[in-house]
mmCIF file of C-alpha atoms in Angstrom:
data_model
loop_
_atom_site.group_PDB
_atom_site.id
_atom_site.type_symbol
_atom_site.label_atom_id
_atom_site.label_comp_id
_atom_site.label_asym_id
_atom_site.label_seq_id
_atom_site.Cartn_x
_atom_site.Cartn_y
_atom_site.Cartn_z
ATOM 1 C CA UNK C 1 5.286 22.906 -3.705
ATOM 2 C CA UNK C 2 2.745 21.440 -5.907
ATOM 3 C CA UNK C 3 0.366 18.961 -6.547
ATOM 4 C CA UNK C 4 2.827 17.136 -8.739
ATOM 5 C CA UNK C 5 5.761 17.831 -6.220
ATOM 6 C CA UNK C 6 3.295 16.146 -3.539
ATOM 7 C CA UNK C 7 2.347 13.423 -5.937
ATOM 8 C CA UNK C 8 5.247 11.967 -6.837
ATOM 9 C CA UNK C 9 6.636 12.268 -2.504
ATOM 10 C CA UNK C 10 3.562 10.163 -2.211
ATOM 11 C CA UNK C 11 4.554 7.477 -4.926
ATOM 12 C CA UNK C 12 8.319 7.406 -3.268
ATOM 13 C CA UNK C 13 6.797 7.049 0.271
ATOM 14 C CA UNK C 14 4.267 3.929 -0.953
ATOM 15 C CA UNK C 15 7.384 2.242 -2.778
ATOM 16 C CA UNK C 16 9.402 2.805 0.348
ATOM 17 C CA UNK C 17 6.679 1.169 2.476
ATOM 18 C CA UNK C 18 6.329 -1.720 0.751
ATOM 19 C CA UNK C 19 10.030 -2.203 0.280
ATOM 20 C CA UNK C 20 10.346 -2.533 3.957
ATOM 21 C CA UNK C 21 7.262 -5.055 4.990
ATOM 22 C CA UNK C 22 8.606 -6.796 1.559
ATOM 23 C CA UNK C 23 12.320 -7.152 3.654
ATOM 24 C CA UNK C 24 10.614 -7.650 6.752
ATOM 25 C CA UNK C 25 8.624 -10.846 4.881
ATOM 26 C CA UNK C 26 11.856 -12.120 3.578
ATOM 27 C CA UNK C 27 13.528 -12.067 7.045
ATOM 28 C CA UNK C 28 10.653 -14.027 8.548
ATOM 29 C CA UNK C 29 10.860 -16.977 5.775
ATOM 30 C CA UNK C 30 14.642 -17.029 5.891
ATOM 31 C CA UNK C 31 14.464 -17.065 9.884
ATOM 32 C CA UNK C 32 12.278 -20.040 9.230
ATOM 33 C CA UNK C 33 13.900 -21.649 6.869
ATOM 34 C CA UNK C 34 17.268 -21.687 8.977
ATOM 35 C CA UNK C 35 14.919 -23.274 11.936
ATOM 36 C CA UNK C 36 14.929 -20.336 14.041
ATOM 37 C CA UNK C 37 11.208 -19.059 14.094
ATOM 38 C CA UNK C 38 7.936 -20.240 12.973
ATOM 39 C CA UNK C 39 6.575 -20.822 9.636
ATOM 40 C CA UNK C 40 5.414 -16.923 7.947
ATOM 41 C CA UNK C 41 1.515 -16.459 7.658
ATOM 42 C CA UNK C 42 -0.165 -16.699 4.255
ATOM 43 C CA UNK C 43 -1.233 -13.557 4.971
ATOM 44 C CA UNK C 44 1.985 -11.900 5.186
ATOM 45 C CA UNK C 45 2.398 -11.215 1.820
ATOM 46 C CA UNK C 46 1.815 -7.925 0.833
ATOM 47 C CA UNK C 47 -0.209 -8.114 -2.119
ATOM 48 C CA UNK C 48 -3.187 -10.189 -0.606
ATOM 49 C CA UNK C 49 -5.295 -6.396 -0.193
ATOM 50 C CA UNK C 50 -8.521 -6.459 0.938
ATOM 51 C CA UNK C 51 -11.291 -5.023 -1.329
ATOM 52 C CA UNK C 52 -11.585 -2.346 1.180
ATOM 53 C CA UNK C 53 -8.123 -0.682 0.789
ATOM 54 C CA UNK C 54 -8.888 -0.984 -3.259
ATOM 55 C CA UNK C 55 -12.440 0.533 -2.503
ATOM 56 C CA UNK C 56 -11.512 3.323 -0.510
ATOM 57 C CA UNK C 57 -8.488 4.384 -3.166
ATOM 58 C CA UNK C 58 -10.727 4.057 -6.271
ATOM 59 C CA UNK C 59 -13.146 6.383 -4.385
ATOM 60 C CA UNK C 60 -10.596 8.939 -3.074
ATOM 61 C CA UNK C 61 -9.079 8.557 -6.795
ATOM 62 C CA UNK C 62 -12.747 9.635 -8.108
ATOM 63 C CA UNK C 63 -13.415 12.416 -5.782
ATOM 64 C CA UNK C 64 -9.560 13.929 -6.454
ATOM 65 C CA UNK C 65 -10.210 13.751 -10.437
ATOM 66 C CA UNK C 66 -13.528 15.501 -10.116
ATOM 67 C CA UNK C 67 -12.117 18.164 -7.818
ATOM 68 C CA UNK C 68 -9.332 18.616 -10.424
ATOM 69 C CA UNK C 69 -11.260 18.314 -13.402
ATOM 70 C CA UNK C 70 -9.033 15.651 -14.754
ATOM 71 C CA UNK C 71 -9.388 14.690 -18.437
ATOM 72 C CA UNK C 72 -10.637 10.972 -18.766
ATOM 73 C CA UNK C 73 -8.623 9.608 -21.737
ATOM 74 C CA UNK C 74 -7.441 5.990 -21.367
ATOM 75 C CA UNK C 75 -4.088 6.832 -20.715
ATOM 76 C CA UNK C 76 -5.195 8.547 -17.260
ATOM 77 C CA UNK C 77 -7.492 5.727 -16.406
ATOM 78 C CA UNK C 78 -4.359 3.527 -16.653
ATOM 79 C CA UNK C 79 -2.239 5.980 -15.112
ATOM 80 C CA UNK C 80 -4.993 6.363 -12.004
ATOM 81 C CA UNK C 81 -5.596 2.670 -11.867
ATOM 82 C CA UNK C 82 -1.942 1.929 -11.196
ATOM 83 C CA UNK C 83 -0.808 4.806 -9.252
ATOM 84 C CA UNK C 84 -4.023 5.633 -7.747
ATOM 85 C CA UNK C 85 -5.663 2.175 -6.442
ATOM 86 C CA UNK C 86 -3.293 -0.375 -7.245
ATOM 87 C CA UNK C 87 -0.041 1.282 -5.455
ATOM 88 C CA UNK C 88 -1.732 2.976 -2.787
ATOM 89 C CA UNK C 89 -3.711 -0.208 -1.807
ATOM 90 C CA UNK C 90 -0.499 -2.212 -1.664
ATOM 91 C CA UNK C 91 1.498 0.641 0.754
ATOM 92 C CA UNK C 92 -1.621 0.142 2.898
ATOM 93 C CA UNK C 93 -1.495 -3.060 3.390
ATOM 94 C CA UNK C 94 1.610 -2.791 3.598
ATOM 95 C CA UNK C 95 1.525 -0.605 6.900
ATOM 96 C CA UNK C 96 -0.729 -3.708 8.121
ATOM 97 C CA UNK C 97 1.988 -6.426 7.216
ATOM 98 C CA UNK C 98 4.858 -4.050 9.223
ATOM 99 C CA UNK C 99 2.961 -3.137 11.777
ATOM 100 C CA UNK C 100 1.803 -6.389 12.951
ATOM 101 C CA UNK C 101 4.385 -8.747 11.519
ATOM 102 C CA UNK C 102 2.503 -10.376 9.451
ATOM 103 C CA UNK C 103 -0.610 -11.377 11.760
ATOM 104 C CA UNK C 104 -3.710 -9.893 10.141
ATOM 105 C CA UNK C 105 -5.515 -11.254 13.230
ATOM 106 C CA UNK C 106 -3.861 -8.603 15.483
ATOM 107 C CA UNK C 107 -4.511 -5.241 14.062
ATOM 108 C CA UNK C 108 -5.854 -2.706 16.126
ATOM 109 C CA UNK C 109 -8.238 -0.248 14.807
ATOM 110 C CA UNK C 110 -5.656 2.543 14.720
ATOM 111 C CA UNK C 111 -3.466 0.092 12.668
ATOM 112 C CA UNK C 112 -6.165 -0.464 10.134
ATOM 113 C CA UNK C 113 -6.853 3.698 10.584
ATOM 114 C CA UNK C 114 -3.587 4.208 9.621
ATOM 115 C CA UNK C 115 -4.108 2.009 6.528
ATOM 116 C CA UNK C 116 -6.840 3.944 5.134
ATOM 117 C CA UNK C 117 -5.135 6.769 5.415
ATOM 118 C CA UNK C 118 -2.741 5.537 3.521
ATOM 119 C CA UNK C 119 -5.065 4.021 0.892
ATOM 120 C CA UNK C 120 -6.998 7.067 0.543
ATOM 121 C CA UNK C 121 -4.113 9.700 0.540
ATOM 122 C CA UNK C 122 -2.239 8.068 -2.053
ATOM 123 C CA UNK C 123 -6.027 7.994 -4.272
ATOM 124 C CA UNK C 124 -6.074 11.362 -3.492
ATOM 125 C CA UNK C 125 -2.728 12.529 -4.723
ATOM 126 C CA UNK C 126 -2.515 11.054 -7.564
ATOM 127 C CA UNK C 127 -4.352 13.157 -9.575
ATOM 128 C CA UNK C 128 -0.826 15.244 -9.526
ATOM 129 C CA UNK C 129 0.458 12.349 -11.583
ATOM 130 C CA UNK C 130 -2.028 13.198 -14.637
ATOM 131 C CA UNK C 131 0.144 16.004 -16.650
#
């Protein structure tokens, strides 16, 4: 397997991710809009990332394109912004959002472990993306 292989696994695992605290998001404002729960968090929405998450992926996005040696034309600054900071900061918070329904309050410091990993992994492994 390579590092494209392991690249684009990555990319399919981040969508995935934020697919499911997207549903999980819906089903809270539908449950309160039919009157049977309370009224969603405005931090349940998956795109309000802290500058942490986008900090730690535009670092881990740096360190992988050194280590690869990665060609800095604008089309893999675009490519590394999107796939490298932009998705993998939105999976993480993403992981935040599911794991704590939507209650930034509440997360544990494994939780918010868990969502660096994510954030830096998917910086990381998207220097497979660059062809």
């Amino acid at each position: 397997m390579t590092i494209e292989h392991v690249a684009v696994i990555a990319l399919v695992v981040e969508v995935a991710i934020m697919i499911l605290a997207r549903f999980g998001t819906e089903r809270r404002h539908w449950r309160h809009h039919k009157g049977r729960g309370p009224a969603p968090l405005k931090r349940d929405d998956i795109t309000l990332v802290s500058g942490v998450l986008y900090a730690l992926a535009a670092a881990a996005v740096v360190v992988g394109a050194l280590t690869a040696q990665v060609e800095w034309t604008l089309s893999a600054i675009g490519t590394f912004a999107l796939f490298g900071i932009l998705l993998p900061a939105f999976a993480a918070n993403s992981v935040m959002v599911l794991a704590t329904r939507g209650r930034p309050e509440t997360v544990t410091w494994w939780q918010r472990g868990l969502a660096c990993a994510v954030a830096a992994g998917g910086g990381l492994v998207s220097v497979g993306l660059i062809g």
